[in-house]
Coordinates of C-alpha atoms and ligand atoms in Angstrom, one line a residue:
M522 CA 20.1 84.2 120.7
A523 CA 22.1 81.0 120.5
N524 CA 22.3 78.5 123.4
Q525 CA 25.7 79.6 124.7
Q526 CA 28.3 77.1 125.8
N527 CA 31.8 77.3 127.1
I528 CA 34.7 76.9 124.8
S529 CA 36.4 73.6 125.7
R530 CA 39.5 74.4 123.7
A531 CA 40.5 77.4 121.4
D532 CA 41.2 76.5 117.8
Q533 CA 44.9 77.2 117.1
V534 CA 45.8 77.9 113.5
K535 CA 49.5 78.1 112.6
H536 CA 49.2 77.9 108.8
P537 CA 46.1 79.7 107.7
R538 CA 44.5 79.2 104.3
N539 CA 44.6 81.9 101.6
V540 CA 41.8 83.0 99.3
E541 CA 41.8 81.2 96.0
R542 CA 39.2 83.5 94.4
L543 CA 36.3 85.8 95.1
V544 CA 32.8 85.0 93.7
S545 CA 30.0 87.5 93.3
G546 CA 27.1 85.1 92.8
M547 CA 24.3 85.5 90.3
A548 CA 21.1 87.4 90.7
T549 CA 18.2 85.1 89.9
S550 CA 14.7 84.1 91.0
D551 CA 13.3 80.8 92.1
G552 CA 10.0 79.5 93.4
A553 CA 7.1 81.8 92.6
G554 CA 9.4 84.7 91.7
V555 CA 11.5 85.1 94.8
K556 CA 14.5 87.3 94.0
L557 CA 17.7 85.9 95.4
T558 CA 21.5 85.7 94.8
R559 CA 22.8 82.3 93.9
V560 CA 26.2 82.5 95.6
L561 CA 27.2 78.9 95.0
T562 CA 26.2 78.1 91.4
Q563 CA 26.3 74.8 89.5
P564 CA 29.7 75.3 87.9
L565 CA 31.2 75.4 91.5
Q566 CA 29.7 72.1 92.6
R567 CA 32.8 70.1 91.8
R568 CA 35.1 72.6 93.4
L569 CA 33.0 72.9 96.6
D570 CA 32.0 69.3 96.9
P571 CA 30.0 68.2 99.0
F572 CA 28.0 71.5 98.7
L573 CA 25.7 71.9 95.7
M574 CA 24.2 75.4 96.2
L575 CA 24.1 78.4 98.4
D576 CA 21.3 81.0 97.9
A577 CA 21.2 84.3 99.8
F578 CA 17.9 86.1 100.0
L579 CA 17.7 89.7 101.3
S580 CA 14.9 92.1 100.7
D581 CA 12.8 94.8 102.4
D582 CA 10.3 94.7 99.5
P583 CA 7.6 92.1 99.8
G584 CA 7.2 92.0 96.0
D585 CA 10.6 90.3 96.0
Y586 CA 9.6 87.4 98.3
I587 CA 5.8 87.2 98.8
G588 CA 5.3 84.5 96.2
G589 CA 7.4 82.1 98.2
F590 CA 8.3 78.6 97.2
P591 CA 5.0 76.7 96.5
D592 CA 5.0 72.8 96.4
H593 CA 8.1 71.4 94.8
P594 CA 10.0 68.1 95.1
H595 CA 13.6 67.3 96.1
R596 CA 15.6 64.0 96.0
G597 CA 19.2 63.0 96.7
F598 CA 20.5 65.7 99.1
E599 CA 19.9 67.8 102.2
T600 CA 18.7 71.4 102.5
V601 CA 19.7 73.7 105.3
T602 CA 17.8 76.9 105.6
Y603 CA 19.0 79.6 108.0
M604 CA 16.8 82.5 108.6
I605 CA 18.3 85.8 109.7
A606 CA 15.1 87.8 109.6
G607 CA 11.5 87.0 108.7
N608 CA 9.0 84.1 108.9
L609 CA 8.9 81.2 106.5
R610 CA 6.3 78.4 106.9
H611 CA 7.3 74.9 105.9
R612 CA 4.9 72.2 105.0
D613 CA 5.7 68.8 103.4
N614 CA 3.9 65.7 102.2
K615 CA 5.4 63.6 105.1
G616 CA 3.3 65.7 107.6
H617 CA 6.0 68.0 108.8
E618 CA 5.1 71.6 109.4
G619 CA 7.2 74.3 111.0
L620 CA 7.7 78.1 111.2
L621 CA 11.2 79.2 110.5
Q622 CA 11.9 82.5 112.3
N623 CA 14.7 84.9 113.1
G624 CA 17.9 83.0 113.7
G625 CA 16.4 79.6 113.3
V626 CA 17.5 76.7 111.1
Q627 CA 15.5 74.1 109.2
W628 CA 17.4 71.0 108.3
M629 CA 15.7 68.7 105.7
T630 CA 17.1 65.5 104.3
A631 CA 15.2 65.0 101.1
G632 CA 16.6 61.4 100.7
R633 CA 14.4 59.4 98.3
G634 CA 11.9 62.1 97.9
I635 CA 9.9 64.9 99.6
I636 CA 7.5 67.5 98.3
H637 CA 7.4 70.7 100.3
S638 CA 6.4 74.4 100.3
E639 CA 8.3 77.3 101.9
M640 CA 6.0 80.3 102.1
P641 CA 6.5 83.7 103.8
E642 CA 4.3 84.5 106.8
Q643 CA 4.6 88.2 106.6
E644 CA 3.4 90.8 104.2
D645 CA 5.9 93.5 104.9
G646 CA 9.3 93.9 106.5
R647 CA 12.6 92.3 105.9
M648 CA 13.2 88.7 104.7
E649 CA 16.8 87.6 105.0
G650 CA 18.4 84.2 105.0
F651 CA 20.3 81.5 103.3
Q652 CA 19.6 78.1 101.9
L653 CA 22.5 75.6 101.6
W654 CA 22.3 72.3 99.7
L655 CA 24.5 69.6 101.1
N656 CA 25.0 66.5 99.0
L657 CA 24.3 63.0 100.3
P658 CA 26.7 60.1 99.7
A659 CA 25.6 57.7 96.9
G660 CA 24.6 55.1 99.4
D661 CA 22.3 57.5 101.3
K662 CA 20.6 59.2 98.4
M663 CA 17.5 56.9 98.7
C664 CA 17.3 57.1 102.5
A665 CA 14.0 58.1 104.1
A666 CA 13.2 61.8 104.2
W667 CA 13.9 63.5 107.5
Y668 CA 13.1 67.0 108.9
R669 CA 14.1 69.1 111.9
D670 CA 13.4 72.6 113.0
I671 CA 16.0 74.2 115.3
P672 CA 14.8 77.5 116.8
A673 CA 17.5 80.1 117.4
G674 CA 17.6 79.5 121.2
E675 CA 18.5 75.8 120.7
L676 CA 21.4 76.4 118.3
P677 CA 24.7 75.8 120.0
G678 CA 27.0 78.8 120.2
F679 CA 29.8 80.5 122.1
V680 CA 31.5 83.9 122.5
T681 CA 35.3 84.1 122.4
P682 CA 37.3 86.2 125.0
E683 CA 37.6 88.8 122.1
G684 CA 33.8 89.0 121.9
V685 CA 33.3 87.1 118.7
A686 CA 29.9 85.4 118.8
V687 CA 29.7 82.1 116.9
T688 CA 26.6 80.0 116.1
V689 CA 27.5 76.4 115.4
I690 CA 24.9 75.1 113.0
A691 CA 26.9 72.0 112.0
G692 CA 30.2 70.4 112.8
E693 CA 32.4 71.5 115.7
S694 CA 34.1 74.8 116.6
H695 CA 36.4 75.4 119.6
G696 CA 35.1 72.2 121.2
V697 CA 31.5 73.2 120.8
L698 CA 29.4 70.6 118.9
G699 CA 27.0 71.9 116.4
A700 CA 23.2 71.2 116.1
E701 CA 23.8 68.6 113.4
V702 CA 26.8 66.3 112.6
R703 CA 27.2 64.2 109.5
Q704 CA 29.9 61.5 109.3
R705 CA 30.7 61.3 105.6
T706 CA 30.5 64.9 104.5
A707 CA 31.5 66.3 107.9
P708 CA 29.9 69.7 107.2
L709 CA 31.0 72.7 109.3
Y710 CA 28.5 75.6 109.2
L711 CA 29.3 78.6 111.3
D712 CA 27.7 82.1 111.6
I713 CA 30.4 84.3 113.0
H714 CA 29.7 87.8 114.3
L715 CA 33.0 89.8 114.7
P716 CA 33.2 93.1 116.5
A717 CA 35.3 95.8 114.9
G718 CA 39.0 95.1 115.0
Q719 CA 38.8 91.4 116.1
S720 CA 39.8 88.1 114.6
F721 CA 38.7 84.5 114.7
A722 CA 40.6 81.3 114.0
Q723 CA 39.0 78.1 113.0
A724 CA 40.7 74.8 112.5
L725 CA 39.9 73.0 109.2
P726 CA 41.1 69.6 107.9
A727 CA 43.4 70.3 104.9
G728 CA 41.4 68.1 102.5
H729 CA 38.1 69.7 103.2
N730 CA 36.6 72.3 100.7
A731 CA 35.8 75.6 102.4
F732 CA 34.4 79.0 101.7
V733 CA 33.3 82.1 103.5
Y734 CA 30.4 84.4 102.7
V735 CA 30.4 87.9 104.1
Y736 CA 26.9 89.2 104.7
R737 CA 27.8 92.3 106.7
G738 CA 31.0 94.3 106.7
E739 CA 34.3 93.1 105.3
V740 CA 36.9 90.6 106.5
Q741 CA 40.6 89.9 105.7
V742 CA 41.5 86.3 105.0
G743 CA 45.2 85.5 104.5
G744 CA 46.0 89.1 103.4
S745 CA 43.0 89.3 101.0
A746 CA 40.0 91.5 101.6
V747 CA 36.6 89.8 101.2
P748 CA 34.0 92.5 100.8
E749 CA 30.3 92.4 101.7
K750 CA 28.1 90.0 99.6
K751 CA 31.2 88.2 98.3
M752 CA 32.1 84.5 98.7
A753 CA 35.7 83.6 99.1
I754 CA 36.7 80.1 98.1
L755 CA 39.6 79.1 100.4
A756 CA 42.6 77.5 98.8
N757 CA 43.2 73.8 99.6
D758 CA 46.8 73.9 100.8
A759 CA 48.1 70.6 102.2
A760 CA 50.1 72.5 104.8
A761 CA 47.3 74.7 106.0
D762 CA 45.5 73.8 109.2
G763 CA 42.6 76.3 109.3
V764 CA 41.5 79.8 108.5
V765 CA 41.8 83.2 110.3
L766 CA 39.3 85.9 109.8
Q767 CA 40.1 89.5 110.7
C768 CA 38.1 92.6 110.4
K769 CA 38.3 96.4 110.8
V770 CA 34.6 97.0 110.9
A771 CA 32.0 94.8 112.6
S772 CA 31.2 92.0 110.3
R773 CA 29.1 88.9 109.9
V774 CA 30.4 85.9 108.0
L775 CA 29.2 82.4 107.2
L776 CA 32.1 79.9 107.2
I777 CA 31.2 76.6 105.5
A778 CA 33.5 73.6 105.0
G779 CA 33.1 69.9 104.3
Q780 CA 34.7 66.6 103.2
P781 CA 34.4 66.1 99.5
L782 CA 32.5 63.0 98.3
N783 CA 34.4 62.7 95.0
E784 CA 31.4 61.0 93.4
P785 CA 29.7 61.8 90.1
I786 CA 27.1 64.6 90.3
A787 CA 24.1 64.5 88.1
Q788 CA 21.5 67.3 88.6
H789 CA 18.1 68.0 87.1
G790 CA 16.6 70.9 89.0
P791 CA 15.7 69.8 92.5
F792 CA 17.0 66.2 91.9
V793 CA 20.7 65.5 92.5
M794 CA 21.8 62.0 91.9
N795 CA 25.0 60.3 90.5
T796 CA 23.8 59.2 87.1
Q797 CA 21.5 60.2 84.3
E798 CA 19.5 57.0 84.7
E799 CA 18.9 57.9 88.4
L800 CA 17.6 61.3 87.3
Y801 CA 15.1 59.7 84.8
A802 CA 14.0 57.5 87.6
A803 CA 13.6 60.5 89.9
V804 CA 11.4 62.3 87.4
A805 CA 9.3 59.2 86.8
D806 CA 8.9 58.5 90.5
Y807 CA 7.8 62.1 91.1
Q808 CA 5.3 62.0 88.2
N809 CA 3.9 58.7 89.4
G810 CA 3.3 60.1 92.9
K811 CA 6.0 57.9 94.5
F812 CA 7.4 60.8 96.6
Ligands
LIG1129 CO1 12.8 73.2 98.6

């Protein structure tokens, strides 16, 4: 349950964005054989700058997740892991340890380098959650690594008069400030639970890239239906001032938006830098134990 706050102002949206296109994502596996859906894939990194990846994992079968994500490195960006159900133990080589549980968020800034593991602490039951990769500006890619666990009860949230419950993981919604704020990329990350027949409006700066991912139910965005397990990329319309979500059935939606960096993106697996040379340096530093 989120730490509920009062709405200090309702977002008014006069010219809502439309859906540019729907994306199904790609079934894949990562770590030690964890089955997941890569919703935001590498070819969409430019279009959805500053976001680099969104993975959705959902399974009731331990065989799909029990291998977890043993020790692996990251450099050059931030990972935001949001757990809907299940228990995931984080350990890293900077001495951080945390148990990510139902409704909790782990925010990790890999910066110049971190090695961590993310392992399930359950042998049965459901594992459901999301991992979002948020890019760092060129000038911050070599910053010190940073880590924060945010249990569900400490995540800011609010309920609209229509009964829409919103958890504000990052950014600001209806005057409620999220758990984390980033100046340059200005990420907005909302988990929105809409009761049947309700709607929700969120202001968005016209230049920010934005998408929604429906993980329960189905929503209408600007006249387009966005079905369950689909991502809708929202059109960047200079005249638009936000997005309006409407639903007939009870639905749960992630709404994610951010200010593009417009910098070169060079990726080699878990390293995301600006140039090929920086990637060679990342691999060399990792191999030489400099993480
Ligand atoms: Co990782």
